[in-house]
Amino acid sequence: MPLTNRRILIVEDEYMLAQDLQLELEDAGAIVIGPEASVRSALSHIRQEERIDAVILDVNLGGQFAFPVADLLHARQIPFIFASGYEDDVVKSRYPGVVNCAKPFVSRQLLLSLENVLH
């Protein structure tokens, strides 16, 4: 399985959605780190974590855009996908190569997108 033993950070402020994502990822064999629910906590976690293979990143965290998190991930060459209720153009204009899985998303679609950024 492509996600087996991959360390995936979830950055999502909706508790139930973060828990559902965690269960889906663990069922796919991933090691889930986080979840983090704010820009500040996500930035801190990313700076402290020794290894992150990929990140699922919500665009809006408690009313704050998560672009500082995306910028840090990009700078550290950590692959990520957005999981967002925002239109694609909000994300595509700033991060043209990053996949945006629109909420509500299909879990299989999100897992496939994650597998793709890991290859």
mmCIF file of the C-alpha atoms, coordinates in Angstrom:
data_MODEL
# 
_entry.id   MODEL 
# 
loop_
_atom_site.group_PDB 
_atom_site.id 
_atom_site.type_symbol 
_atom_site.label_atom_id 
_atom_site.label_alt_id 
_atom_site.label_comp_id 
_atom_site.label_asym_id 
_atom_site.label_entity_id 
_atom_site.label_seq_id 
_atom_site.pdbx_PDB_ins_code 
_atom_site.Cartn_x 
_atom_site.Cartn_y 
_atom_site.Cartn_z 
_atom_site.occupancy 
_atom_site.B_iso_or_equiv 
_atom_site.pdbx_formal_charge 
_atom_site.auth_seq_id 
_atom_site.auth_comp_id 
_atom_site.auth_asym_id 
_atom_site.auth_atom_id 
_atom_site.pdbx_PDB_model_num 
ATOM 1   C CA . MET A 1 1   ? 0.000   0.000  0.000  1.00 0.00 ? 1   MET A CA 1 
ATOM 2   C CA . PRO A 1 2   ? 1.463   3.363  -1.050 1.00 0.00 ? 2   PRO A CA 1 
ATOM 3   C CA . LEU A 1 3   ? 0.694   5.102  2.269  1.00 0.00 ? 3   LEU A CA 1 
ATOM 4   C CA . THR A 1 4   ? 2.126   2.373  4.512  1.00 0.00 ? 4   THR A CA 1 
ATOM 5   C CA . ASN A 1 5   ? 4.457   3.894  7.116  1.00 0.00 ? 5   ASN A CA 1 
ATOM 6   C CA . ARG A 1 6   ? 4.217   7.326  5.506  1.00 0.00 ? 6   ARG A CA 1 
ATOM 7   C CA . ARG A 1 7   ? 4.164   10.104 8.104  1.00 0.00 ? 7   ARG A CA 1 
ATOM 8   C CA . ILE A 1 8   ? 1.202   12.337 7.242  1.00 0.00 ? 8   ILE A CA 1 
ATOM 9   C CA . LEU A 1 9   ? 0.437   15.571 9.066  1.00 0.00 ? 9   LEU A CA 1 
ATOM 10  C CA . ILE A 1 10  ? -3.205  16.668 9.169  1.00 0.00 ? 10  ILE A CA 1 
ATOM 11  C CA . VAL A 1 11  ? -3.797  20.403 9.500  1.00 0.00 ? 11  VAL A CA 1 
ATOM 12  C CA . GLU A 1 12  ? -7.558  20.798 9.931  1.00 0.00 ? 12  GLU A CA 1 
ATOM 13  C CA . ASP A 1 13  ? -9.607  22.875 12.377 1.00 0.00 ? 13  ASP A CA 1 
ATOM 14  C CA . GLU A 1 14  ? -12.833 20.848 12.139 1.00 0.00 ? 14  GLU A CA 1 
ATOM 15  C CA . TYR A 1 15  ? -12.384 18.205 14.832 1.00 0.00 ? 15  TYR A CA 1 
ATOM 16  C CA . MET A 1 16  ? -14.705 15.560 13.390 1.00 0.00 ? 16  MET A CA 1 
ATOM 17  C CA . LEU A 1 17  ? -13.251 15.913 9.904  1.00 0.00 ? 17  LEU A CA 1 
ATOM 18  C CA . ALA A 1 18  ? -9.715  15.646 11.285 1.00 0.00 ? 18  ALA A CA 1 
ATOM 19  C CA . GLN A 1 19  ? -10.686 12.482 13.177 1.00 0.00 ? 19  GLN A CA 1 
ATOM 20  C CA . ASP A 1 20  ? -12.295 10.962 10.070 1.00 0.00 ? 20  ASP A CA 1 
ATOM 21  C CA . LEU A 1 21  ? -9.171  11.764 8.030  1.00 0.00 ? 21  LEU A CA 1 
ATOM 22  C CA . GLN A 1 22  ? -6.975  10.219 10.705 1.00 0.00 ? 22  GLN A CA 1 
ATOM 23  C CA . LEU A 1 23  ? -8.975  6.978  10.665 1.00 0.00 ? 23  LEU A CA 1 
ATOM 24  C CA . GLU A 1 24  ? -8.931  6.821  6.850  1.00 0.00 ? 24  GLU A CA 1 
ATOM 25  C CA . LEU A 1 25  ? -5.189  7.373  6.732  1.00 0.00 ? 25  LEU A CA 1 
ATOM 26  C CA . GLU A 1 26  ? -4.476  4.849  9.464  1.00 0.00 ? 26  GLU A CA 1 
ATOM 27  C CA . ASP A 1 27  ? -6.659  2.295  7.658  1.00 0.00 ? 27  ASP A CA 1 
ATOM 28  C CA . ALA A 1 28  ? -4.470  2.943  4.589  1.00 0.00 ? 28  ALA A CA 1 
ATOM 29  C CA . GLY A 1 29  ? -1.349  2.203  6.653  1.00 0.00 ? 29  GLY A CA 1 
ATOM 30  C CA . ALA A 1 30  ? -0.155  5.773  7.262  1.00 0.00 ? 30  ALA A CA 1 
ATOM 31  C CA . ILE A 1 31  ? 1.307   7.097  10.488 1.00 0.00 ? 31  ILE A CA 1 
ATOM 32  C CA . VAL A 1 32  ? -0.730  10.191 11.318 1.00 0.00 ? 32  VAL A CA 1 
ATOM 33  C CA . ILE A 1 33  ? 0.936   13.105 13.059 1.00 0.00 ? 33  ILE A CA 1 
ATOM 34  C CA . GLY A 1 34  ? -1.152  15.927 14.389 1.00 0.00 ? 34  GLY A CA 1 
ATOM 35  C CA . PRO A 1 35  ? -3.825  16.920 13.761 1.00 0.00 ? 35  PRO A CA 1 
ATOM 36  C CA . GLU A 1 36  ? -3.082  20.609 14.169 1.00 0.00 ? 36  GLU A CA 1 
ATOM 37  C CA . ALA A 1 37  ? -5.959  23.092 14.163 1.00 0.00 ? 37  ALA A CA 1 
ATOM 38  C CA . SER A 1 38  ? -4.262  26.488 13.809 1.00 0.00 ? 38  SER A CA 1 
ATOM 39  C CA . VAL A 1 39  ? -1.639  28.174 11.667 1.00 0.00 ? 39  VAL A CA 1 
ATOM 40  C CA . ARG A 1 40  ? 0.560   28.757 14.707 1.00 0.00 ? 40  ARG A CA 1 
ATOM 41  C CA . SER A 1 41  ? 0.452   25.174 15.967 1.00 0.00 ? 41  SER A CA 1 
ATOM 42  C CA . ALA A 1 42  ? 0.983   23.791 12.458 1.00 0.00 ? 42  ALA A CA 1 
ATOM 43  C CA . LEU A 1 43  ? 4.042   25.983 11.874 1.00 0.00 ? 43  LEU A CA 1 
ATOM 44  C CA . SER A 1 44  ? 5.477   24.947 15.236 1.00 0.00 ? 44  SER A CA 1 
ATOM 45  C CA . HIS A 1 45  ? 4.845   21.252 14.567 1.00 0.00 ? 45  HIS A CA 1 
ATOM 46  C CA . ILE A 1 46  ? 6.424   21.392 11.108 1.00 0.00 ? 46  ILE A CA 1 
ATOM 47  C CA . ARG A 1 47  ? 9.524   23.119 12.480 1.00 0.00 ? 47  ARG A CA 1 
ATOM 48  C CA . GLN A 1 48  ? 9.918   20.525 15.251 1.00 0.00 ? 48  GLN A CA 1 
ATOM 49  C CA . GLU A 1 49  ? 9.005   17.331 13.415 1.00 0.00 ? 49  GLU A CA 1 
ATOM 50  C CA . GLU A 1 50  ? 11.955  15.296 12.226 1.00 0.00 ? 50  GLU A CA 1 
ATOM 51  C CA . ARG A 1 51  ? 10.162  13.697 9.284  1.00 0.00 ? 51  ARG A CA 1 
ATOM 52  C CA . ILE A 1 52  ? 6.943   14.573 7.496  1.00 0.00 ? 52  ILE A CA 1 
ATOM 53  C CA . ASP A 1 53  ? 6.249   12.746 4.244  1.00 0.00 ? 53  ASP A CA 1 
ATOM 54  C CA . ALA A 1 54  ? 3.157   14.766 3.255  1.00 0.00 ? 54  ALA A CA 1 
ATOM 55  C CA . VAL A 1 55  ? 0.525   17.118 4.631  1.00 0.00 ? 55  VAL A CA 1 
ATOM 56  C CA . ILE A 1 56  ? -3.227  17.505 4.226  1.00 0.00 ? 56  ILE A CA 1 
ATOM 57  C CA . LEU A 1 57  ? -3.826  21.215 4.712  1.00 0.00 ? 57  LEU A CA 1 
ATOM 58  C CA . ASP A 1 58  ? -7.122  23.042 5.169  1.00 0.00 ? 58  ASP A CA 1 
ATOM 59  C CA . VAL A 1 59  ? -6.992  26.489 3.537  1.00 0.00 ? 59  VAL A CA 1 
ATOM 60  C CA . ASN A 1 60  ? -8.926  28.228 6.330  1.00 0.00 ? 60  ASN A CA 1 
ATOM 61  C CA . LEU A 1 61  ? -7.931  27.513 9.922  1.00 0.00 ? 61  LEU A CA 1 
ATOM 62  C CA . GLY A 1 62  ? -10.125 29.307 12.428 1.00 0.00 ? 62  GLY A CA 1 
ATOM 63  C CA . GLY A 1 63  ? -10.725 32.219 10.068 1.00 0.00 ? 63  GLY A CA 1 
ATOM 64  C CA . GLN A 1 64  ? -7.050  32.541 9.118  1.00 0.00 ? 64  GLN A CA 1 
ATOM 65  C CA . PHE A 1 65  ? -5.670  31.546 5.725  1.00 0.00 ? 65  PHE A CA 1 
ATOM 66  C CA . ALA A 1 66  ? -3.117  28.735 5.992  1.00 0.00 ? 66  ALA A CA 1 
ATOM 67  C CA . PHE A 1 67  ? -0.816  30.233 3.358  1.00 0.00 ? 67  PHE A CA 1 
ATOM 68  C CA . PRO A 1 68  ? 2.108   30.684 5.835  1.00 0.00 ? 68  PRO A CA 1 
ATOM 69  C CA . VAL A 1 69  ? 1.927   26.923 6.453  1.00 0.00 ? 69  VAL A CA 1 
ATOM 70  C CA . ALA A 1 70  ? 1.863   26.193 2.709  1.00 0.00 ? 70  ALA A CA 1 
ATOM 71  C CA . ASP A 1 71  ? 4.829   28.532 2.199  1.00 0.00 ? 71  ASP A CA 1 
ATOM 72  C CA . LEU A 1 72  ? 6.865   26.721 4.885  1.00 0.00 ? 72  LEU A CA 1 
ATOM 73  C CA . LEU A 1 73  ? 5.982   23.330 3.408  1.00 0.00 ? 73  LEU A CA 1 
ATOM 74  C CA . HIS A 1 74  ? 6.996   24.545 -0.042 1.00 0.00 ? 74  HIS A CA 1 
ATOM 75  C CA . ALA A 1 75  ? 10.285  25.944 1.313  1.00 0.00 ? 75  ALA A CA 1 
ATOM 76  C CA . ARG A 1 76  ? 11.052  22.617 3.018  1.00 0.00 ? 76  ARG A CA 1 
ATOM 77  C CA . GLN A 1 77  ? 9.984   20.647 -0.054 1.00 0.00 ? 77  GLN A CA 1 
ATOM 78  C CA . ILE A 1 78  ? 7.324   18.741 1.887  1.00 0.00 ? 78  ILE A CA 1 
ATOM 79  C CA . PRO A 1 79  ? 4.531   17.684 -0.483 1.00 0.00 ? 79  PRO A CA 1 
ATOM 80  C CA . PHE A 1 80  ? 1.020   18.720 0.481  1.00 0.00 ? 80  PHE A CA 1 
ATOM 81  C CA . ILE A 1 81  ? -2.530  18.860 -0.756 1.00 0.00 ? 81  ILE A CA 1 
ATOM 82  C CA . PHE A 1 82  ? -5.258  21.266 0.189  1.00 0.00 ? 82  PHE A CA 1 
ATOM 83  C CA . ALA A 1 83  ? -8.545  20.005 1.600  1.00 0.00 ? 83  ALA A CA 1 
ATOM 84  C CA . SER A 1 84  ? -10.750 23.027 1.289  1.00 0.00 ? 84  SER A CA 1 
ATOM 85  C CA . GLY A 1 85  ? -14.193 24.449 0.847  1.00 0.00 ? 85  GLY A CA 1 
ATOM 86  C CA . TYR A 1 86  ? -12.692 27.267 -1.221 1.00 0.00 ? 86  TYR A CA 1 
ATOM 87  C CA . GLU A 1 87  ? -12.890 27.464 -4.982 1.00 0.00 ? 87  GLU A CA 1 
ATOM 88  C CA . ASP A 1 88  ? -9.918  26.152 -6.909 1.00 0.00 ? 88  ASP A CA 1 
ATOM 89  C CA . ASP A 1 89  ? -8.931  29.618 -8.185 1.00 0.00 ? 89  ASP A CA 1 
ATOM 90  C CA . VAL A 1 90  ? -8.203  30.876 -4.634 1.00 0.00 ? 90  VAL A CA 1 
ATOM 91  C CA . VAL A 1 91  ? -5.598  28.138 -4.295 1.00 0.00 ? 91  VAL A CA 1 
ATOM 92  C CA . LYS A 1 92  ? -4.450  27.778 -7.916 1.00 0.00 ? 92  LYS A CA 1 
ATOM 93  C CA . SER A 1 93  ? -3.492  31.438 -8.300 1.00 0.00 ? 93  SER A CA 1 
ATOM 94  C CA . ARG A 1 94  ? -1.082  31.193 -5.373 1.00 0.00 ? 94  ARG A CA 1 
ATOM 95  C CA . TYR A 1 95  ? -0.062  27.504 -5.567 1.00 0.00 ? 95  TYR A CA 1 
ATOM 96  C CA . PRO A 1 96  ? -0.556  26.423 -9.186 1.00 0.00 ? 96  PRO A CA 1 
ATOM 97  C CA . GLY A 1 97  ? 0.865   22.915 -8.783 1.00 0.00 ? 97  GLY A CA 1 
ATOM 98  C CA . VAL A 1 98  ? -0.955  21.947 -5.585 1.00 0.00 ? 98  VAL A CA 1 
ATOM 99  C CA . VAL A 1 99  ? -4.036  19.724 -5.672 1.00 0.00 ? 99  VAL A CA 1 
ATOM 100 C CA . ASN A 1 100 ? -7.155  21.085 -3.984 1.00 0.00 ? 100 ASN A CA 1 
ATOM 101 C CA . CYS A 1 101 ? -9.595  18.407 -2.815 1.00 0.00 ? 101 CYS A CA 1 
ATOM 102 C CA . ALA A 1 102 ? -12.824 20.336 -2.446 1.00 0.00 ? 102 ALA A CA 1 
ATOM 103 C CA . LYS A 1 103 ? -14.921 19.782 0.673  1.00 0.00 ? 103 LYS A CA 1 
ATOM 104 C CA . PRO A 1 104 ? -16.954 17.784 1.068  1.00 0.00 ? 104 PRO A CA 1 
ATOM 105 C CA . PHE A 1 105 ? -14.509 15.389 -0.539 1.00 0.00 ? 105 PHE A CA 1 
ATOM 106 C CA . VAL A 1 106 ? -14.613 11.706 -1.290 1.00 0.00 ? 106 VAL A CA 1 
ATOM 107 C CA . SER A 1 107 ? -12.099 9.931  0.938  1.00 0.00 ? 107 SER A CA 1 
ATOM 108 C CA . ARG A 1 108 ? -10.809 7.749  -1.892 1.00 0.00 ? 108 ARG A CA 1 
ATOM 109 C CA . GLN A 1 109 ? -10.173 10.837 -4.045 1.00 0.00 ? 109 GLN A CA 1 
ATOM 110 C CA . LEU A 1 110 ? -8.236  12.455 -1.212 1.00 0.00 ? 110 LEU A CA 1 
ATOM 111 C CA . LEU A 1 111 ? -6.160  9.313  -0.596 1.00 0.00 ? 111 LEU A CA 1 
ATOM 112 C CA . LEU A 1 112 ? -5.353  9.023  -4.311 1.00 0.00 ? 112 LEU A CA 1 
ATOM 113 C CA . SER A 1 113 ? -4.301  12.664 -4.436 1.00 0.00 ? 113 SER A CA 1 
ATOM 114 C CA . LEU A 1 114 ? -2.068  12.095 -1.429 1.00 0.00 ? 114 LEU A CA 1 
ATOM 115 C CA . GLU A 1 115 ? -0.524  9.008  -3.012 1.00 0.00 ? 115 GLU A CA 1 
ATOM 116 C CA . ASN A 1 116 ? 0.151   11.011 -6.185 1.00 0.00 ? 116 ASN A CA 1 
ATOM 117 C CA . VAL A 1 117 ? 2.057   13.800 -4.391 1.00 0.00 ? 117 VAL A CA 1 
ATOM 118 C CA . LEU A 1 118 ? 4.199   11.178 -2.676 1.00 0.00 ? 118 LEU A CA 1 
ATOM 119 C CA . HIS A 1 119 ? 5.442   9.823  -6.003 1.00 0.00 ? 119 HIS A CA 1 
# 
